């Protein structure tokens, strides 16, 4: 396009700007504008498509992220619940263990005190037996001394009588020649001497008898009790029925002090017991079996008053025995 200035004649003439348009240039410029618009439209379409695609991908990613976060939260909640349940179970187990430990310690302390009491009673019984034995020995020595004194007195009396008899015989031999009057007087004197000697001997013997009688009356009577404990023949051992009956009594006594038997159903424990003649539990130990049940059974047994054995044969059978304990 070209610009041309054209003027009129003279100094006061008007100048006119005239533009010359190139048709090819106009067409070319129009084509360029159309192409630019088409390119811009295509670019806008591609931008929108890409934006929509990115938005769709973002929505997918957001959905996946939300699902992942949801799953993670569920896993966290499950883990937290499992941890809380595990802690609850651990706390319960620890509490139960502490309670069992406390019961076991109390039972052990009670058993120790009972054992010390038994030892004290045994020591006192031994001391009493020693005192009684010493007393009996002293009384026996007194009786022996009195008996020996009696024998000695009798021997002395006999010796005295024999000496007097010899003196009498000598006097009779020496006075044989004397007058009948002197013989009669001497006979009276001899008779009086014999009576006196006999009276003295009798008096001494009576004194010894009185002494022995007093010692005998103060001595403990043993013969009857000793004889009563002998004889009767040898008894046979206890019947199986009696054994089972007393074993059932022991089981029942322990069962009465046993807590929560339902926790140990189907389990067994061997209990090794040592009894006193009156049924007192001197010692108890756990043998084979479930450890937890054994601990609980020993604790229950230590709190139990076991019935007295009904007979000596039953006591001999159970004084050192074992039984299988099964809670019911």
PDB file of C-alpha atoms in Angstrom:
ATOM      1  CA  UNK A   1       0.000   0.000   0.000  1.00  0.00           C
ATOM      2  CA  UNK A   2       1.372   3.332  -1.004  1.00  0.00           C
ATOM      3  CA  UNK A   3       0.552   6.853   0.244  1.00  0.00           C
ATOM      4  CA  UNK A   4       0.503   9.753  -2.247  1.00  0.00           C
ATOM      5  CA  UNK A   5       0.068  13.432  -1.485  1.00  0.00           C
ATOM      6  CA  UNK A   6      -1.808  15.555  -4.079  1.00  0.00           C
ATOM      7  CA  UNK A   7      -2.199  19.367  -3.916  1.00  0.00           C
ATOM      8  CA  UNK A   8      -4.311  22.055  -5.726  1.00  0.00           C
ATOM      9  CA  UNK A   9      -2.957  25.089  -7.527  1.00  0.00           C
ATOM     10  CA  UNK A  10      -1.782  28.159  -5.720  1.00  0.00           C
ATOM     11  CA  UNK A  11      -0.634  28.780  -2.213  1.00  0.00           C
ATOM     12  CA  UNK A  12      -4.036  28.273  -0.648  1.00  0.00           C
ATOM     13  CA  UNK A  13      -4.788  24.935  -2.238  1.00  0.00           C
ATOM     14  CA  UNK A  14      -5.834  21.751  -0.206  1.00  0.00           C
ATOM     15  CA  UNK A  15      -3.586  18.728   0.140  1.00  0.00           C
ATOM     16  CA  UNK A  16      -5.318  15.296  -0.157  1.00  0.00           C
ATOM     17  CA  UNK A  17      -3.814  12.045   1.225  1.00  0.00           C
ATOM     18  CA  UNK A  18      -4.622   9.205  -1.083  1.00  0.00           C
ATOM     19  CA  UNK A  19      -3.894   5.544  -0.142  1.00  0.00           C
ATOM     20  CA  UNK A  20      -3.288   3.017  -2.810  1.00  0.00           C
ATOM     21  CA  UNK A  21      -4.323  -0.530  -1.684  1.00  0.00           C
ATOM     22  CA  UNK A  22      -2.573  -3.642  -2.998  1.00  0.00           C
ATOM     23  CA  UNK A  23      -5.238  -6.330  -3.401  1.00  0.00           C
ATOM     24  CA  UNK A  24      -2.710  -9.174  -3.085  1.00  0.00           C
ATOM     25  CA  UNK A  25      -1.451  -7.753   0.130  1.00  0.00           C
ATOM     26  CA  UNK A  26      -4.976  -7.490   1.448  1.00  0.00           C
ATOM     27  CA  UNK A  27      -5.708 -11.118   0.538  1.00  0.00           C
ATOM     28  CA  UNK A  28      -2.480 -12.287   2.045  1.00  0.00           C
ATOM     29  CA  UNK A  29      -3.124 -10.330   5.216  1.00  0.00           C
ATOM     30  CA  UNK A  30      -6.620 -11.799   5.487  1.00  0.00           C
ATOM     31  CA  UNK A  31      -5.332 -15.302   4.953  1.00  0.00           C
ATOM     32  CA  UNK A  32      -2.765 -14.767   7.669  1.00  0.00           C
ATOM     33  CA  UNK A  33      -5.454 -13.562  10.045  1.00  0.00           C
ATOM     34  CA  UNK A  34      -7.629 -16.588   9.262  1.00  0.00           C
ATOM     35  CA  UNK A  35      -4.689 -18.924   9.788  1.00  0.00           C
ATOM     36  CA  UNK A  36      -3.803 -17.250  13.070  1.00  0.00           C
ATOM     37  CA  UNK A  37      -7.379 -17.557  14.255  1.00  0.00           C
ATOM     38  CA  UNK A  38      -7.499 -21.220  13.215  1.00  0.00           C
ATOM     39  CA  UNK A  39      -4.188 -21.884  14.990  1.00  0.00           C
ATOM     40  CA  UNK A  40      -5.394 -20.067  18.063  1.00  0.00           C
ATOM     41  CA  UNK A  41      -8.625 -22.056  18.064  1.00  0.00           C
ATOM     42  CA  UNK A  42      -6.738 -25.340  17.660  1.00  0.00           C
ATOM     43  CA  UNK A  43      -4.326 -24.372  20.402  1.00  0.00           C
ATOM     44  CA  UNK A  44      -7.251 -23.502  22.659  1.00  0.00           C
ATOM     45  CA  UNK A  45      -8.918 -26.849  21.908  1.00  0.00           C
ATOM     46  CA  UNK A  46      -5.677 -28.711  22.658  1.00  0.00           C
ATOM     47  CA  UNK A  47      -5.213 -26.713  25.851  1.00  0.00           C
ATOM     48  CA  UNK A  48      -8.767 -27.519  26.974  1.00  0.00           C
ATOM     49  CA  UNK A  49      -8.336 -31.192  26.115  1.00  0.00           C
ATOM     50  CA  UNK A  50      -5.055 -31.342  27.978  1.00  0.00           C
ATOM     51  CA  UNK A  51      -6.606 -29.514  30.917  1.00  0.00           C
ATOM     52  CA  UNK A  52      -9.552 -31.930  30.957  1.00  0.00           C
ATOM     53  CA  UNK A  53      -7.166 -34.895  30.730  1.00  0.00           C
ATOM     54  CA  UNK A  54      -5.066 -33.509  33.561  1.00  0.00           C
ATOM     55  CA  UNK A  55      -8.215 -32.877  35.600  1.00  0.00           C
ATOM     56  CA  UNK A  56      -9.374 -36.457  34.999  1.00  0.00           C
ATOM     57  CA  UNK A  57      -5.953 -37.815  35.995  1.00  0.00           C
ATOM     58  CA  UNK A  58      -5.989 -35.589  39.067  1.00  0.00           C
ATOM     59  CA  UNK A  59      -9.438 -36.899  40.032  1.00  0.00           C
ATOM     60  CA  UNK A  60      -8.191 -40.487  39.640  1.00  0.00           C
ATOM     61  CA  UNK A  61      -5.102 -39.740  41.704  1.00  0.00           C
ATOM     62  CA  UNK A  62      -7.206 -37.984  44.334  1.00  0.00           C
ATOM     63  CA  UNK A  63      -9.592 -40.962  44.479  1.00  0.00           C
ATOM     64  CA  UNK A  64      -6.653 -43.351  44.756  1.00  0.00           C
ATOM     65  CA  UNK A  65      -5.082 -41.171  47.445  1.00  0.00           C
ATOM     66  CA  UNK A  66      -8.362 -41.021  49.352  1.00  0.00           C
ATOM     67  CA  UNK A  67      -8.692 -44.809  49.098  1.00  0.00           C
ATOM     68  CA  UNK A  68      -5.094 -45.202  50.268  1.00  0.00           C
ATOM     69  CA  UNK A  69      -5.670 -42.824  53.162  1.00  0.00           C
ATOM     70  CA  UNK A  70      -8.906 -44.652  54.042  1.00  0.00           C
ATOM     71  CA  UNK A  71      -7.113 -48.020  54.007  1.00  0.00           C
ATOM     72  CA  UNK A  72      -4.244 -46.577  56.031  1.00  0.00           C
ATOM     73  CA  UNK A  73      -6.697 -45.155  58.576  1.00  0.00           C
ATOM     74  CA  UNK A  74      -8.503 -48.490  58.825  1.00  0.00           C
ATOM     75  CA  UNK A  75      -5.177 -50.275  59.324  1.00  0.00           C
ATOM     76  CA  UNK A  76      -4.194 -47.712  61.942  1.00  0.00           C
ATOM     77  CA  UNK A  77      -7.496 -48.194  63.770  1.00  0.00           C
ATOM     78  CA  UNK A  78      -7.115 -51.989  63.606  1.00  0.00           C
ATOM     79  CA  UNK A  79      -3.530 -51.747  64.856  1.00  0.00           C
ATOM     80  CA  UNK A  80      -4.592 -49.411  67.655  1.00  0.00           C
ATOM     81  CA  UNK A  81      -7.464 -51.716  68.651  1.00  0.00           C
ATOM     82  CA  UNK A  82      -5.142 -54.734  68.553  1.00  0.00           C
ATOM     83  CA  UNK A  83      -2.587 -52.865  70.649  1.00  0.00           C
ATOM     84  CA  UNK A  84      -5.240 -51.849  73.168  1.00  0.00           C
ATOM     85  CA  UNK A  85      -6.582 -55.417  73.344  1.00  0.00           C
ATOM     86  CA  UNK A  86      -3.070 -56.792  73.736  1.00  0.00           C
ATOM     87  CA  UNK A  87      -2.374 -54.265  76.504  1.00  0.00           C
ATOM     88  CA  UNK A  88      -5.660 -55.168  78.171  1.00  0.00           C
ATOM     89  CA  UNK A  89      -4.810 -58.878  78.063  1.00  0.00           C
ATOM     90  CA  UNK A  90      -1.272 -58.182  79.290  1.00  0.00           C
ATOM     91  CA  UNK A  91      -2.624 -56.084  82.169  1.00  0.00           C
ATOM     92  CA  UNK A  92      -5.109 -58.826  83.064  1.00  0.00           C
ATOM     93  CA  UNK A  93      -2.383 -61.488  82.916  1.00  0.00           C
ATOM     94  CA  UNK A  94      -0.064 -59.359  85.034  1.00  0.00           C
ATOM     95  CA  UNK A  95      -2.829 -58.733  87.567  1.00  0.00           C
ATOM     96  CA  UNK A  96      -3.625 -62.431  87.734  1.00  0.00           C
ATOM     97  CA  UNK A  97       0.064 -63.285  88.095  1.00  0.00           C
ATOM     98  CA  UNK A  98       0.392 -60.780  90.931  1.00  0.00           C
ATOM     99  CA  UNK A  99      -2.649 -62.241  92.659  1.00  0.00           C
ATOM    100  CA  UNK A 100      -1.329 -65.790  92.257  1.00  0.00           C
ATOM    101  CA  UNK A 101       2.069 -64.675  93.547  1.00  0.00           C
ATOM    102  CA  UNK A 102       0.404 -63.021  96.541  1.00  0.00           C
ATOM    103  CA  UNK A 103      -1.627 -66.146  97.314  1.00  0.00           C
ATOM    104  CA  UNK A 104       1.451 -68.340  96.910  1.00  0.00           C
ATOM    105  CA  UNK A 105       3.476 -66.103  99.245  1.00  0.00           C
ATOM    106  CA  UNK A 106       0.683 -66.075 101.819  1.00  0.00           C
ATOM    107  CA  UNK A 107       0.376 -69.859 101.579  1.00  0.00           C
ATOM    108  CA  UNK A 108       4.153 -70.264 101.892  1.00  0.00           C
ATOM    109  CA  UNK A 109       4.215 -67.978 104.945  1.00  0.00           C
ATOM    110  CA  UNK A 110       1.370 -69.922 106.518  1.00  0.00           C
ATOM    111  CA  UNK A 111       3.096 -73.225 105.787  1.00  0.00           C
ATOM    112  CA  UNK A 112       6.339 -71.897 107.260  1.00  0.00           C
ATOM    113  CA  UNK A 113       4.577 -70.732 110.422  1.00  0.00           C
ATOM    114  CA  UNK A 114       2.786 -74.075 110.718  1.00  0.00           C
ATOM    115  CA  UNK A 115       6.032 -75.949 110.234  1.00  0.00           C
ATOM    116  CA  UNK A 116       7.737 -73.827 112.885  1.00  0.00           C
ATOM    117  CA  UNK A 117       4.819 -74.511 115.225  1.00  0.00           C
ATOM    118  CA  UNK A 118       5.162 -78.252 114.664  1.00  0.00           C
ATOM    119  CA  UNK A 119       8.912 -78.093 115.254  1.00  0.00           C
ATOM    120  CA  UNK A 120       8.303 -76.115 118.452  1.00  0.00           C
ATOM    121  CA  UNK A 121       5.752 -78.665 119.657  1.00  0.00           C
ATOM    122  CA  UNK A 122       8.141 -81.495 118.823  1.00  0.00           C
ATOM    123  CA  UNK A 123      10.953 -79.762 120.737  1.00  0.00           C
ATOM    124  CA  UNK A 124       8.675 -79.242 123.745  1.00  0.00           C
ATOM    125  CA  UNK A 125       7.560 -82.884 123.557  1.00  0.00           C
ATOM    126  CA  UNK A 126      11.196 -84.046 123.469  1.00  0.00           C
ATOM    127  CA  UNK A 127      12.049 -81.821 126.432  1.00  0.00           C
ATOM    128  CA  UNK A 128       9.036 -83.136 128.356  1.00  0.00           C
ATOM    129  CA  UNK A 129      10.015 -86.723 127.542  1.00  0.00           C
ATOM    130  CA  UNK A 130      13.568 -86.068 128.724  1.00  0.00           C
ATOM    131  CA  UNK A 131      12.287 -84.603 132.006  1.00  0.00           C
ATOM    132  CA  UNK A 132       9.960 -87.589 132.474  1.00  0.00           C
ATOM    133  CA  UNK A 133      12.756 -90.030 131.687  1.00  0.00           C
ATOM    134  CA  UNK A 134      15.047 -88.283 134.166  1.00  0.00           C
ATOM    135  CA  UNK A 135      12.324 -88.387 136.820  1.00  0.00           C
ATOM    136  CA  UNK A 136      11.696 -92.086 136.225  1.00  0.00           C
ATOM    137  CA  UNK A 137      15.431 -92.770 136.358  1.00  0.00           C
ATOM    138  CA  UNK A 138      15.690 -90.949 139.686  1.00  0.00           C
ATOM    139  CA  UNK A 139      12.716 -92.892 141.079  1.00  0.00           C
ATOM    140  CA  UNK A 140      14.230 -96.141 139.848  1.00  0.00           C
ATOM    141  CA  UNK A 141      17.501 -95.211 141.536  1.00  0.00           C
ATOM    142  CA  UNK A 142      15.609 -94.435 144.750  1.00  0.00           C
ATOM    143  CA  UNK A 143      13.798 -97.789 144.638  1.00  0.00           C
ATOM    144  CA  UNK A 144      17.089 -99.563 143.987  1.00  0.00           C
ATOM    145  CA  UNK A 145      18.781 -97.731 146.864  1.00  0.00           C
ATOM    146  CA  UNK A 146      15.874 -98.566 149.176  1.00  0.00           C
ATOM    147  CA  UNK A 147      15.984-102.212 148.133  1.00  0.00           C
ATOM    148  CA  UNK A 148      19.719-102.345 148.710  1.00  0.00           C
ATOM    149  CA  UNK A 149      19.237-100.642 152.089  1.00  0.00           C
ATOM    150  CA  UNK A 150      16.641-103.261 153.028  1.00  0.00           C
ATOM    151  CA  UNK A 151      18.929-106.106 152.028  1.00  0.00           C
ATOM    152  CA  UNK A 152      21.787-104.496 153.943  1.00  0.00           C
ATOM    153  CA  UNK A 153      19.612-103.996 157.032  1.00  0.00           C
ATOM    154  CA  UNK A 154      18.436-107.596 156.894  1.00  0.00           C
ATOM    155  CA  UNK A 155      22.029-108.777 156.504  1.00  0.00           C
ATOM    156  CA  UNK A 156      23.167-106.621 159.405  1.00  0.00           C
ATOM    157  CA  UNK A 157      20.296-107.897 161.524  1.00  0.00           C
ATOM    158  CA  UNK A 158      21.154-111.482 160.650  1.00  0.00           C
ATOM    159  CA  UNK A 159      24.844-110.871 161.345  1.00  0.00           C
ATOM    160  CA  UNK A 160      23.934-109.289 164.649  1.00  0.00           C
ATOM    161  CA  UNK A 161      21.724-112.206 165.522  1.00  0.00           C
ATOM    162  CA  UNK A 162      24.447-114.667 164.590  1.00  0.00           C
ATOM    163  CA  UNK A 163      26.979-112.698 166.657  1.00  0.00           C
ATOM    164  CA  UNK A 164      24.608-112.671 169.567  1.00  0.00           C
ATOM    165  CA  UNK A 165      24.078-116.402 169.119  1.00  0.00           C
ATOM    166  CA  UNK A 166      27.812-116.990 169.189  1.00  0.00           C
ATOM    167  CA  UNK A 167      28.147-114.788 172.255  1.00  0.00           C
ATOM    168  CA  UNK A 168      25.310-116.704 173.815  1.00  0.00           C
ATOM    169  CA  UNK A 169      26.927-120.035 173.027  1.00  0.00           C
ATOM    170  CA  UNK A 170      30.237-118.857 174.487  1.00  0.00           C
ATOM    171  CA  UNK A 171      28.516-117.549 177.574  1.00  0.00           C
ATOM    172  CA  UNK A 172      26.642-120.806 177.935  1.00  0.00           C
ATOM    173  CA  UNK A 173      29.906-122.744 177.602  1.00  0.00           C
ATOM    174  CA  UNK A 174      31.649-120.550 180.160  1.00  0.00           C
ATOM    175  CA  UNK A 175      28.726-120.652 182.606  1.00  0.00           C
ATOM    176  CA  UNK A 176      28.049-124.361 182.153  1.00  0.00           C
ATOM    177  CA  UNK A 177      29.564-125.071 185.446  1.00  0.00           C
ATOM    178  CA  UNK A 178      27.625-122.429 187.345  1.00  0.00           C
ATOM    179  CA  UNK A 179      24.764-123.157 189.533  1.00  0.00           C
ATOM    180  CA  UNK A 180      21.306-123.934 188.290  1.00  0.00           C
ATOM    181  CA  UNK A 181      20.134-120.611 189.656  1.00  0.00           C
ATOM    182  CA  UNK A 182      22.634-118.736 187.598  1.00  0.00           C
ATOM    183  CA  UNK A 183      21.673-120.895 184.592  1.00  0.00           C
ATOM    184  CA  UNK A 184      18.026-119.980 185.111  1.00  0.00           C
ATOM    185  CA  UNK A 185      18.885-116.279 185.424  1.00  0.00           C
ATOM    186  CA  UNK A 186      21.093-116.484 182.377  1.00  0.00           C
ATOM    187  CA  UNK A 187      18.335-118.215 180.412  1.00  0.00           C
ATOM    188  CA  UNK A 188      15.983-115.340 181.203  1.00  0.00           C
ATOM    189  CA  UNK A 189      18.627-112.845 180.119  1.00  0.00           C
ATOM    190  CA  UNK A 190      19.165-114.720 176.844  1.00  0.00           C
ATOM    191  CA  UNK A 191      15.445-114.866 176.152  1.00  0.00           C
ATOM    192  CA  UNK A 192      15.158-111.106 176.685  1.00  0.00           C
ATOM    193  CA  UNK A 193      18.135-110.468 174.393  1.00  0.00           C
ATOM    194  CA  UNK A 194      16.586-112.623 171.635  1.00  0.00           C
ATOM    195  CA  UNK A 195      13.285-110.777 171.883  1.00  0.00           C
ATOM    196  CA  UNK A 196      15.037-107.420 171.721  1.00  0.00           C
ATOM    197  CA  UNK A 197      17.130-108.455 168.703  1.00  0.00           C
ATOM    198  CA  UNK A 198      14.069-109.798 166.929  1.00  0.00           C
ATOM    199  CA  UNK A 199      12.133-106.622 167.689  1.00  0.00           C
ATOM    200  CA  UNK A 200      14.932-104.458 166.336  1.00  0.00           C
ATOM    201  CA  UNK A 201      15.229-106.579 163.196  1.00  0.00           C
ATOM    202  CA  UNK A 202      11.471-106.468 162.703  1.00  0.00           C
ATOM    203  CA  UNK A 203      11.467-102.684 163.225  1.00  0.00           C
ATOM    204  CA  UNK A 204      14.252-102.144 160.674  1.00  0.00           C
ATOM    205  CA  UNK A 205      12.527-104.387 158.137  1.00  0.00           C
ATOM    206  CA  UNK A 206       9.244-102.537 158.666  1.00  0.00           C
ATOM    207  CA  UNK A 207      10.973 -99.163 158.138  1.00  0.00           C
ATOM    208  CA  UNK A 208      12.477-100.411 154.865  1.00  0.00           C
ATOM    209  CA  UNK A 209       9.083-101.782 153.752  1.00  0.00           C
ATOM    210  CA  UNK A 210       7.439 -98.449 154.559  1.00  0.00           C
ATOM    211  CA  UNK A 211      10.081 -96.611 152.525  1.00  0.00           C
ATOM    212  CA  UNK A 212       9.644 -98.946 149.542  1.00  0.00           C
ATOM    213  CA  UNK A 213       5.876 -98.724 149.818  1.00  0.00           C
ATOM    214  CA  UNK A 214       5.985 -94.927 149.607  1.00  0.00           C
ATOM    215  CA  UNK A 215       8.249 -94.969 146.563  1.00  0.00           C
ATOM    216  CA  UNK A 216       6.078 -97.585 144.833  1.00  0.00           C
ATOM    217  CA  UNK A 217       2.874 -95.624 145.381  1.00  0.00           C
ATOM    218  CA  UNK A 218       4.424 -92.443 143.869  1.00  0.00           C
ATOM    219  CA  UNK A 219       5.828 -94.217 140.788  1.00  0.00           C
ATOM    220  CA  UNK A 220       3.867 -93.935 137.449  1.00  0.00           C
ATOM    221  CA  UNK A 221       1.633 -96.907 136.640  1.00  0.00           C
ATOM    222  CA  UNK A 222       2.958 -98.375 133.373  1.00  0.00           C
ATOM    223  CA  UNK A 223       2.121-102.021 133.452  1.00  0.00           C
ATOM    224  CA  UNK A 224      -1.551-101.774 132.559  1.00  0.00           C
ATOM    225  CA  UNK A 225      -1.066 -99.393 129.661  1.00  0.00           C
ATOM    226  CA  UNK A 226       1.819-101.451 128.359  1.00  0.00           C
ATOM    227  CA  UNK A 227      -0.120-104.647 128.565  1.00  0.00           C
ATOM    228  CA  UNK A 228      -3.130-103.062 126.940  1.00  0.00           C
ATOM    229  CA  UNK A 229      -1.067-102.079 123.942  1.00  0.00           C
ATOM    230  CA  UNK A 230       0.126-105.641 123.326  1.00  0.00           C
ATOM    231  CA  UNK A 231      -1.553-108.655 121.940  1.00  0.00           C
ATOM    232  CA  UNK A 232      -4.494-108.779 119.655  1.00  0.00           C
ATOM    233  CA  UNK A 233      -2.556-110.354 116.836  1.00  0.00           C
ATOM    234  CA  UNK A 234      -1.278-108.766 113.632  1.00  0.00           C
ATOM    235  CA  UNK A 235      -3.841-106.729 111.679  1.00  0.00           C
ATOM    236  CA  UNK A 236      -4.072-106.837 107.943  1.00  0.00           C
ATOM    237  CA  UNK A 237      -3.620-103.684 105.797  1.00  0.00           C
ATOM    238  CA  UNK A 238      -6.499-101.313 104.955  1.00  0.00           C
ATOM    239  CA  UNK A 239      -9.003-102.325 102.311  1.00  0.00           C
ATOM    240  CA  UNK A 240      -9.023-100.663  98.920  1.00  0.00           C
ATOM    241  CA  UNK A 241     -12.470 -99.298  99.743  1.00  0.00           C
ATOM    242  CA  UNK A 242     -11.135 -97.577 102.887  1.00  0.00           C
ATOM    243  CA  UNK A 243      -8.164 -96.190 100.920  1.00  0.00           C
ATOM    244  CA  UNK A 244     -10.405 -94.804  98.174  1.00  0.00           C
ATOM    245  CA  UNK A 245     -12.798 -93.340 100.742  1.00  0.00           C
ATOM    246  CA  UNK A 246     -10.070 -91.426 102.604  1.00  0.00           C
ATOM    247  CA  UNK A 247      -8.448 -90.339  99.334  1.00  0.00           C
ATOM    248  CA  UNK A 248     -11.821 -88.907  98.323  1.00  0.00           C
ATOM    249  CA  UNK A 249     -11.993 -86.999 101.616  1.00  0.00           C
ATOM    250  CA  UNK A 250      -8.585 -85.429 100.898  1.00  0.00           C
ATOM    251  CA  UNK A 251      -9.646 -84.543  97.334  1.00  0.00           C
ATOM    252  CA  UNK A 252     -12.867 -82.955  98.631  1.00  0.00           C
ATOM    253  CA  UNK A 253     -11.029 -80.954 101.308  1.00  0.00           C
ATOM    254  CA  UNK A 254      -8.610 -79.501  98.738  1.00  0.00           C
ATOM    255  CA  UNK A 255     -11.430 -78.924  96.227  1.00  0.00           C
ATOM    256  CA  UNK A 256     -13.307 -76.788  98.791  1.00  0.00           C
ATOM    257  CA  UNK A 257     -10.376 -74.332  98.966  1.00  0.00           C
ATOM    258  CA  UNK A 258      -9.716 -74.398  95.190  1.00  0.00           C
ATOM    259  CA  UNK A 259     -10.731 -71.269  93.246  1.00  0.00           C
ATOM    260  CA  UNK A 260     -12.023 -71.158  89.632  1.00  0.00           C
ATOM    261  CA  UNK A 261     -11.811 -74.901  88.838  1.00  0.00           C
ATOM    262  CA  UNK A 262     -13.337 -74.182  85.404  1.00  0.00           C
ATOM    263  CA  UNK A 263     -10.012 -72.616  84.360  1.00  0.00           C
ATOM    264  CA  UNK A 264      -8.247 -75.964  84.758  1.00  0.00           C
ATOM    265  CA  UNK A 265     -10.774 -78.466  83.385  1.00  0.00           C
ATOM    266  CA  UNK A 266      -9.122 -81.468  81.778  1.00  0.00           C
ATOM    267  CA  UNK A 267      -5.802 -80.893  83.580  1.00  0.00           C
ATOM    268  CA  UNK A 268      -4.239 -82.995  86.345  1.00  0.00           C
ATOM    269  CA  UNK A 269      -1.471 -82.565  88.908  1.00  0.00           C
ATOM    270  CA  UNK A 270       0.344 -85.095  91.084  1.00  0.00           C
ATOM    271  CA  UNK A 271       0.454 -83.949  94.731  1.00  0.00           C
ATOM    272  CA  UNK A 272       3.001 -85.529  97.070  1.00  0.00           C
ATOM    273  CA  UNK A 273       1.791 -85.142 100.657  1.00  0.00           C
ATOM    274  CA  UNK A 274       3.189 -85.834 104.107  1.00  0.00           C
ATOM    275  CA  UNK A 275       0.638 -86.152 106.919  1.00  0.00           C
ATOM    276  CA  UNK A 276       0.759 -86.179 110.713  1.00  0.00           C
ATOM    277  CA  UNK A 277      -1.323 -88.794 112.591  1.00  0.00           C
ATOM    278  CA  UNK A 278      -4.024 -86.172 113.267  1.00  0.00           C
ATOM    279  CA  UNK A 279      -4.294 -85.275 109.571  1.00  0.00           C
ATOM    280  CA  UNK A 280      -2.113 -82.167 109.806  1.00  0.00           C
ATOM    281  CA  UNK A 281      -0.427 -81.437 106.469  1.00  0.00           C
ATOM    282  CA  UNK A 282       3.293 -81.417 107.330  1.00  0.00           C
ATOM    283  CA  UNK A 283       4.554 -80.940 103.767  1.00  0.00           C
ATOM    284  CA  UNK A 284       3.260 -80.896 100.190  1.00  0.00           C
ATOM    285  CA  UNK A 285       5.064 -80.779  96.864  1.00  0.00           C
ATOM    286  CA  UNK A 286       3.914 -80.771  93.255  1.00  0.00           C
ATOM    287  CA  UNK A 287       4.992 -83.605  90.999  1.00  0.00           C
ATOM    288  CA  UNK A 288       4.106 -84.184  87.363  1.00  0.00           C
ATOM    289  CA  UNK A 289       1.238 -82.264  85.787  1.00  0.00           C
ATOM    290  CA  UNK A 290       0.128 -78.829  84.625  1.00  0.00           C
ATOM    291  CA  UNK A 291       2.363 -76.185  86.331  1.00  0.00           C
ATOM    292  CA  UNK A 292      -0.396 -73.591  86.791  1.00  0.00           C
ATOM    293  CA  UNK A 293      -2.800 -76.180  88.208  1.00  0.00           C
ATOM    294  CA  UNK A 294      -0.066 -77.524  90.508  1.00  0.00           C
ATOM    295  CA  UNK A 295       0.609 -74.050  91.909  1.00  0.00           C
ATOM    296  CA  UNK A 296      -3.089 -73.442  92.552  1.00  0.00           C
ATOM    297  CA  UNK A 297      -3.588 -76.937  94.043  1.00  0.00           C
ATOM    298  CA  UNK A 298      -0.637 -76.570  96.443  1.00  0.00           C
ATOM    299  CA  UNK A 299      -1.943 -73.153  97.539  1.00  0.00           C
ATOM    300  CA  UNK A 300      -5.414 -74.640  98.150  1.00  0.00           C
ATOM    301  CA  UNK A 301      -4.004 -77.643 100.047  1.00  0.00           C
ATOM    302  CA  UNK A 302      -2.004 -75.381 102.366  1.00  0.00           C
ATOM    303  CA  UNK A 303      -5.270 -73.660 103.351  1.00  0.00           C
ATOM    304  CA  UNK A 304      -7.091 -76.969 103.865  1.00  0.00           C
ATOM    305  CA  UNK A 305      -7.795 -78.857 107.094  1.00  0.00           C
ATOM    306  CA  UNK A 306      -7.453 -82.485 106.025  1.00  0.00           C
ATOM    307  CA  UNK A 307      -9.650 -84.953 107.978  1.00  0.00           C
ATOM    308  CA  UNK A 308      -7.965 -87.172 110.571  1.00  0.00           C
ATOM    309  CA  UNK A 309      -7.103 -90.666 109.209  1.00  0.00           C
ATOM    310  CA  UNK A 310      -9.816 -93.076 110.468  1.00  0.00           C
ATOM    311  CA  UNK A 311      -7.276 -95.740 111.483  1.00  0.00           C
ATOM    312  CA  UNK A 312      -3.586 -96.347 112.035  1.00  0.00           C
ATOM    313  CA  UNK A 313      -3.470 -98.501 108.880  1.00  0.00           C
ATOM    314  CA  UNK A 314      -4.915 -95.665 106.780  1.00  0.00           C
ATOM    315  CA  UNK A 315      -2.415 -93.220 108.321  1.00  0.00           C
ATOM    316  CA  UNK A 316       0.499 -95.565 107.551  1.00  0.00           C
ATOM    317  CA  UNK A 317      -0.733 -95.783 103.956  1.00  0.00           C
ATOM    318  CA  UNK A 318      -1.089 -92.004 103.475  1.00  0.00           C
ATOM    319  CA  UNK A 319       1.626 -90.504 105.718  1.00  0.00           C
ATOM    320  CA  UNK A 320       3.988 -90.335 102.709  1.00  0.00           C
ATOM    321  CA  UNK A 321       1.891 -90.728  99.580  1.00  0.00           C
ATOM    322  CA  UNK A 322       0.882 -89.093  96.324  1.00  0.00           C
ATOM    323  CA  UNK A 323      -2.476 -88.529  94.649  1.00  0.00           C
ATOM    324  CA  UNK A 324      -3.651 -87.186  91.293  1.00  0.00           C
ATOM    325  CA  UNK A 325      -5.664 -83.987  91.744  1.00  0.00           C
ATOM    326  CA  UNK A 326      -8.185 -83.109  89.026  1.00  0.00           C
ATOM    327  CA  UNK A 327     -10.429 -80.056  89.682  1.00  0.00           C
ATOM    328  CA  UNK A 328     -14.135 -80.476  89.111  1.00  0.00           C
TER     329      UNK A 328
END
